[in-house]
Coordinates of C-alpha atoms and ligand atoms in Angstrom, one line a residue:
M1 CA 203.6 -21.9 53.2
S2 CA 207.4 -21.4 53.5
E3 CA 206.5 -17.8 54.7
R4 CA 204.3 -19.1 57.5
K5 CA 205.9 -18.5 60.9
R6 CA 206.4 -21.6 63.2
V7 CA 204.3 -21.7 66.4
R8 CA 207.1 -21.4 68.9
K9 CA 205.4 -19.9 71.9
G10 CA 202.8 -21.1 74.3
V11 CA 200.7 -18.9 76.7
F12 CA 199.4 -20.4 80.0
P13 CA 196.9 -18.3 81.7
A14 CA 197.3 -19.2 85.5
A15 CA 196.0 -16.2 87.4
G16 CA 192.7 -17.6 88.4
L17 CA 191.7 -17.9 92.0
G18 CA 190.9 -21.6 92.2
T19 CA 187.8 -21.0 94.3
R20 CA 186.5 -24.5 93.3
F21 CA 189.2 -26.2 95.2
L22 CA 189.2 -24.2 98.3
P23 CA 190.6 -24.7 100.9
A24 CA 193.4 -26.5 99.1
T25 CA 193.9 -23.4 96.9
K26 CA 193.9 -20.9 99.8
A27 CA 197.7 -20.7 99.8
M28 CA 198.6 -22.8 96.7
P29 CA 197.9 -22.0 93.1
K30 CA 195.4 -24.4 91.6
E31 CA 197.8 -25.1 88.8
M32 CA 200.0 -26.9 91.3
L33 CA 197.4 -29.4 92.4
P34 CA 198.8 -32.7 91.6
I35 CA 197.4 -35.4 89.4
V36 CA 199.2 -38.5 91.0
D37 CA 202.5 -36.7 91.6
K38 CA 202.8 -34.1 88.9
P39 CA 201.2 -30.5 89.0
V40 CA 198.4 -30.0 86.6
I41 CA 200.3 -27.3 84.8
Q42 CA 203.3 -29.5 84.1
Y43 CA 201.3 -31.9 82.0
A44 CA 200.3 -29.0 79.7
V45 CA 203.9 -27.6 79.7
E46 CA 205.1 -31.2 78.7
E47 CA 202.3 -31.2 76.0
A48 CA 203.7 -27.9 74.5
I49 CA 207.4 -29.1 74.5
A50 CA 206.4 -32.3 72.8
S51 CA 204.8 -30.2 70.1
G52 CA 207.8 -28.1 69.4
I53 CA 207.0 -25.1 71.4
D54 CA 210.3 -23.4 72.9
D55 CA 208.9 -20.6 75.0
I56 CA 206.5 -21.0 77.8
L57 CA 204.8 -17.9 78.8
I58 CA 202.9 -18.1 82.1
V59 CA 200.4 -15.4 82.9
T60 CA 200.4 -15.4 86.7
G61 CA 198.7 -13.3 89.5
R62 CA 199.3 -12.7 93.2
G63 CA 200.1 -15.8 95.2
K64 CA 201.5 -17.8 92.4
H65 CA 205.1 -17.9 93.3
A66 CA 205.0 -21.8 93.7
I67 CA 204.6 -22.1 89.8
E68 CA 207.8 -20.1 89.3
D69 CA 209.7 -22.0 91.9
H70 CA 208.5 -25.3 90.4
F71 CA 210.0 -24.6 87.0
D72 CA 213.2 -23.3 88.5
H73 CA 216.2 -25.0 90.1
S74 CA 215.9 -25.9 93.7
F75 CA 219.7 -25.7 95.0
E76 CA 218.9 -26.9 98.5
L77 CA 216.9 -29.9 97.4
E78 CA 219.3 -30.8 94.5
T79 CA 222.2 -30.6 97.0
I80 CA 220.6 -32.7 99.6
L81 CA 219.5 -35.3 96.9
G82 CA 222.9 -35.3 95.6
E83 CA 224.5 -35.8 98.9
R84 CA 222.2 -38.7 99.7
G85 CA 222.9 -40.3 96.3
Q86 CA 219.3 -40.1 95.4
E87 CA 220.1 -40.0 91.7
R88 CA 216.7 -40.8 90.3
L89 CA 214.9 -38.1 92.3
L90 CA 217.8 -35.7 91.5
E91 CA 217.3 -36.4 87.9
M92 CA 213.6 -35.8 88.1
V93 CA 213.9 -32.5 89.9
R94 CA 216.5 -31.1 87.5
Q95 CA 214.5 -32.2 84.6
V96 CA 211.6 -30.0 85.5
A97 CA 213.8 -27.0 85.8
G98 CA 215.2 -27.8 82.4
L99 CA 212.1 -28.4 80.6
A100 CA 211.9 -25.1 78.8
R101 CA 212.6 -21.5 78.7
V102 CA 209.8 -19.9 80.9
A103 CA 208.8 -16.3 81.2
Y104 CA 206.1 -14.8 83.5
T105 CA 204.0 -11.8 83.3
R106 CA 201.3 -10.7 85.9
Q107 CA 197.6 -10.3 85.2
K108 CA 197.1 -7.7 87.8
K109 CA 193.3 -7.9 87.9
A110 CA 191.1 -10.9 87.3
L111 CA 189.4 -9.5 84.2
G112 CA 189.0 -12.6 82.3
L113 CA 190.7 -15.1 79.9
G114 CA 190.7 -12.7 77.1
H115 CA 192.5 -10.1 79.3
A116 CA 195.0 -12.8 80.5
V117 CA 195.9 -13.6 76.9
L118 CA 196.3 -9.8 76.1
C119 CA 198.7 -9.6 79.0
A120 CA 201.1 -11.9 77.2
R121 CA 201.1 -9.5 74.0
D122 CA 204.5 -8.1 74.4
L123 CA 206.1 -11.5 75.2
V124 CA 204.5 -13.0 72.3
G125 CA 205.1 -10.2 69.6
D126 CA 204.0 -10.6 66.0
E127 CA 203.7 -14.3 65.5
P128 CA 201.3 -17.2 65.9
F129 CA 201.1 -18.7 69.4
A130 CA 199.4 -21.5 71.3
V131 CA 197.2 -21.0 74.3
F132 CA 196.8 -23.7 77.0
L133 CA 194.1 -23.8 79.7
A134 CA 196.0 -26.1 82.1
D135 CA 192.7 -27.2 83.6
D136 CA 191.9 -29.3 80.7
L137 CA 194.3 -32.2 80.8
I138 CA 194.3 -34.1 77.5
V139 CA 196.1 -37.4 77.0
G140 CA 196.4 -39.2 73.8
E141 CA 198.9 -40.5 71.2
V142 CA 199.4 -37.2 69.5
P143 CA 199.4 -34.2 71.7
A144 CA 196.3 -32.1 71.3
I145 CA 198.2 -28.9 70.6
Q146 CA 200.1 -30.7 67.9
Q147 CA 197.0 -31.7 66.2
L148 CA 196.0 -27.9 66.1
I149 CA 199.4 -26.9 65.0
D150 CA 199.3 -29.3 62.1
V151 CA 196.1 -27.6 60.8
Y152 CA 197.6 -24.1 61.5
N153 CA 200.6 -25.1 59.3
E154 CA 198.5 -26.1 56.6
T155 CA 196.0 -23.2 56.6
G156 CA 197.6 -20.2 58.5
A157 CA 194.1 -19.9 60.3
T158 CA 193.2 -19.6 63.8
V159 CA 192.5 -22.9 65.3
V160 CA 190.5 -24.0 68.3
A161 CA 190.1 -27.3 70.0
V162 CA 186.5 -28.6 70.3
Q163 CA 184.8 -31.6 71.8
R164 CA 181.1 -32.8 71.5
V165 CA 179.5 -32.4 74.9
P166 CA 175.9 -33.3 76.0
R167 CA 173.5 -30.4 75.3
D168 CA 172.9 -29.9 79.1
Q169 CA 176.6 -29.0 79.5
V170 CA 177.1 -26.5 76.8
S171 CA 176.6 -23.5 79.0
A172 CA 180.0 -24.3 80.7
Y173 CA 181.8 -23.7 77.4
G174 CA 182.4 -21.6 74.4
V175 CA 180.4 -23.1 71.6
V176 CA 181.0 -22.9 67.9
A177 CA 178.6 -22.5 65.0
V178 CA 179.8 -24.5 61.9
K179 CA 179.8 -23.4 58.3
S180 CA 181.0 -26.7 56.9
S181 CA 182.9 -29.8 58.1
D182 CA 185.4 -32.1 56.7
G183 CA 185.4 -35.1 59.1
R184 CA 186.7 -33.7 62.4
V185 CA 187.7 -30.3 61.0
H186 CA 185.0 -27.6 61.0
E187 CA 185.0 -24.2 59.5
V188 CA 183.7 -21.7 62.2
E189 CA 181.2 -19.3 61.4
D190 CA 180.5 -17.9 64.8
L191 CA 181.2 -18.6 68.5
V192 CA 179.1 -18.0 71.6
E193 CA 180.5 -17.9 75.3
K194 CA 178.5 -20.0 77.7
P195 CA 175.1 -20.2 75.8
K196 CA 172.0 -21.6 77.3
P197 CA 171.4 -25.0 75.9
E198 CA 168.3 -24.0 73.8
K199 CA 170.5 -21.1 72.3
A200 CA 173.6 -23.1 71.6
P201 CA 174.5 -23.3 67.8
S202 CA 175.9 -26.8 68.2
D203 CA 177.2 -29.4 70.7
L204 CA 180.8 -28.5 69.8
A205 CA 182.4 -27.1 72.9
V206 CA 185.7 -25.3 72.8
I207 CA 188.3 -27.0 75.1
G208 CA 191.3 -25.2 76.4
R209 CA 193.7 -25.3 73.4
Y210 CA 194.1 -22.7 70.8
V211 CA 196.4 -21.6 68.1
L212 CA 196.0 -18.0 67.7
V213 CA 197.3 -15.3 65.2
P214 CA 198.5 -12.0 66.5
E215 CA 195.7 -10.2 64.9
I216 CA 193.8 -11.4 68.0
F217 CA 195.5 -8.8 70.1
P218 CA 194.0 -5.5 68.7
I219 CA 190.7 -7.1 68.9
L220 CA 191.1 -8.2 72.5
E221 CA 192.1 -4.6 73.2
E222 CA 188.7 -3.5 71.9
T223 CA 186.6 -6.4 73.5
A224 CA 184.1 -5.2 76.1
P225 CA 183.4 -7.5 79.0
G226 CA 180.8 -10.3 78.2
A227 CA 179.7 -13.4 80.1
K228 CA 180.5 -13.0 83.8
G229 CA 181.5 -9.6 83.3
E230 CA 184.9 -10.7 82.1
I231 CA 186.8 -10.0 78.8
Q232 CA 186.2 -13.3 76.9
L233 CA 188.7 -14.8 74.4
T234 CA 185.5 -16.3 72.9
D235 CA 184.1 -12.9 72.0
A236 CA 187.4 -11.7 70.4
L237 CA 187.4 -14.9 68.3
R238 CA 183.9 -14.3 67.2
Q239 CA 184.9 -10.8 66.0
L240 CA 188.0 -12.4 64.2
A241 CA 185.9 -14.9 62.6
R242 CA 183.9 -12.2 60.8
N243 CA 186.8 -11.4 58.5
D244 CA 189.3 -14.3 59.1
R245 CA 189.4 -18.0 59.0
V246 CA 188.8 -19.8 62.2
I247 CA 188.8 -23.7 62.2
A248 CA 187.7 -26.0 65.1
V249 CA 189.3 -29.3 65.4
E250 CA 187.8 -32.2 67.2
F251 CA 191.1 -33.5 68.5
E252 CA 191.7 -37.1 69.3
G253 CA 192.5 -37.9 73.0
T254 CA 190.9 -38.1 76.3
R255 CA 190.1 -34.8 78.0
F256 CA 189.7 -34.5 81.8
D257 CA 188.3 -31.1 83.2
T258 CA 190.6 -31.1 86.2
G259 CA 189.0 -27.8 87.1
N260 CA 186.2 -29.5 88.7
K261 CA 186.3 -32.0 91.4
L262 CA 184.8 -35.0 89.6
G263 CA 187.0 -34.4 86.5
F264 CA 190.0 -34.2 88.8
L265 CA 189.3 -37.5 90.5
E266 CA 188.7 -39.3 87.1
A267 CA 192.0 -37.9 85.9
T268 CA 193.7 -39.1 89.0
V269 CA 192.3 -42.6 88.7
E270 CA 193.0 -42.9 84.9
L271 CA 196.6 -41.6 85.1
A272 CA 197.3 -43.7 88.2
L273 CA 196.0 -46.9 86.4
A274 CA 198.3 -46.1 83.4
R275 CA 201.4 -45.9 85.5
E276 CA 203.7 -48.8 85.4
D277 CA 204.8 -48.4 89.0
L278 CA 201.3 -47.9 90.7
G279 CA 198.9 -49.2 88.1
P280 CA 198.7 -52.9 88.9
D281 CA 198.4 -52.5 92.7
F282 CA 195.9 -49.6 92.3
A283 CA 193.9 -51.6 89.8
A284 CA 193.7 -54.5 92.3
W285 CA 192.6 -52.3 95.1
L286 CA 190.1 -50.5 92.8
R287 CA 188.6 -53.9 91.6
E288 CA 188.0 -54.9 95.1
R289 CA 186.4 -51.5 96.0
C290 CA 184.2 -51.5 93.0
S291 CA 182.7 -55.0 93.8
A292 CA 182.1 -53.8 97.2
I293 CA 180.3 -50.7 96.0
A294 CA 178.4 -53.0 93.3
G295 CA 177.4 -55.2 96.2
G296 CA 176.0 -52.1 98.1
R297 CA 178.9 -52.1 100.6
N298 CA 180.3 -48.6 100.0
Ligands
G1P1 C1 187.0 -21.1 79.4 C2 186.6 -20.5 78.1 C3 185.5 -21.3 77.4 C4 186.1 -22.7 77.1 C5 186.5 -23.3 78.5 C6 187.3 -24.6 78.3 O1 186.0 -21.2 80.3 O2 186.1 -19.2 78.4 O3 185.2 -20.7 76.1 O4 185.0 -23.5 76.5 O5 187.4 -22.5 79.0 O6 187.7 -25.3 79.3 P1 186.2 -21.5 81.8 O7 186.3 -22.9 82.1 O8 187.3 -20.7 82.3 O9 184.9 -20.9 82.4

């Protein structure tokens, strides 16, 4: 156990085109869409930092400069806020720039999630690392990635986050086949990317949090395009699971799929309700709105 390396680095694939949110994402990265007033990717970066991750490695693509600017200082804005004495806003803006050490690398072609992770190989080096798909926004008492890191620290195994989903939704996910289970912790026998419901080995869907061992990189290099013609992380994990231990953890917390419009709206409503400054007024408005809808007056 003392030999085990700490999970210090987090990889954030962020090169996707965001076609589901056009036209909003025509000139703006989908990772910068706000839930209330914070970009989606910042929630995941904060989750990483809260879990002891020091290095944020973002895999970007063309048209993603706004992400780099967001995690950098904005001298003009900071100067103006300072001159105006808007200390609270100034503090907030500075805090974002000071959140973490952030490095960027480019995924030059949209060849899939597995390929995006492979692009971070040199930045990660020979150590375990976390992967965050920022579209999956997870809120809860203990950060989801911390729950995975805890299992990694005990076992040294590769760990993936999973959640039970209705059978008719499994084809949107990677799905695990389980060898044995201990409560919410499952030993993985196999994984399948986006199976048809009748072919799915379980209802345990992979959600966008992983703790990976560096042995995944040579496997990713050899992984052929799979579902959607893309190099799939799930396929590399499937190969890894043949010889190595892979564990699936049913994390505790609420997950929102902000990558689709309904999930995005649900996250917006829930997080707005949870806000001290907005929650009470928003709840009052929502109650009225709901009773109008219930009365058939929408
Ligand atoms: C990706 C992964 C999939 C995983 C999902 C979680 O799919 O390929 O295995 O279940 O994220 O959100 P995508 O949502 O990019 O199609």
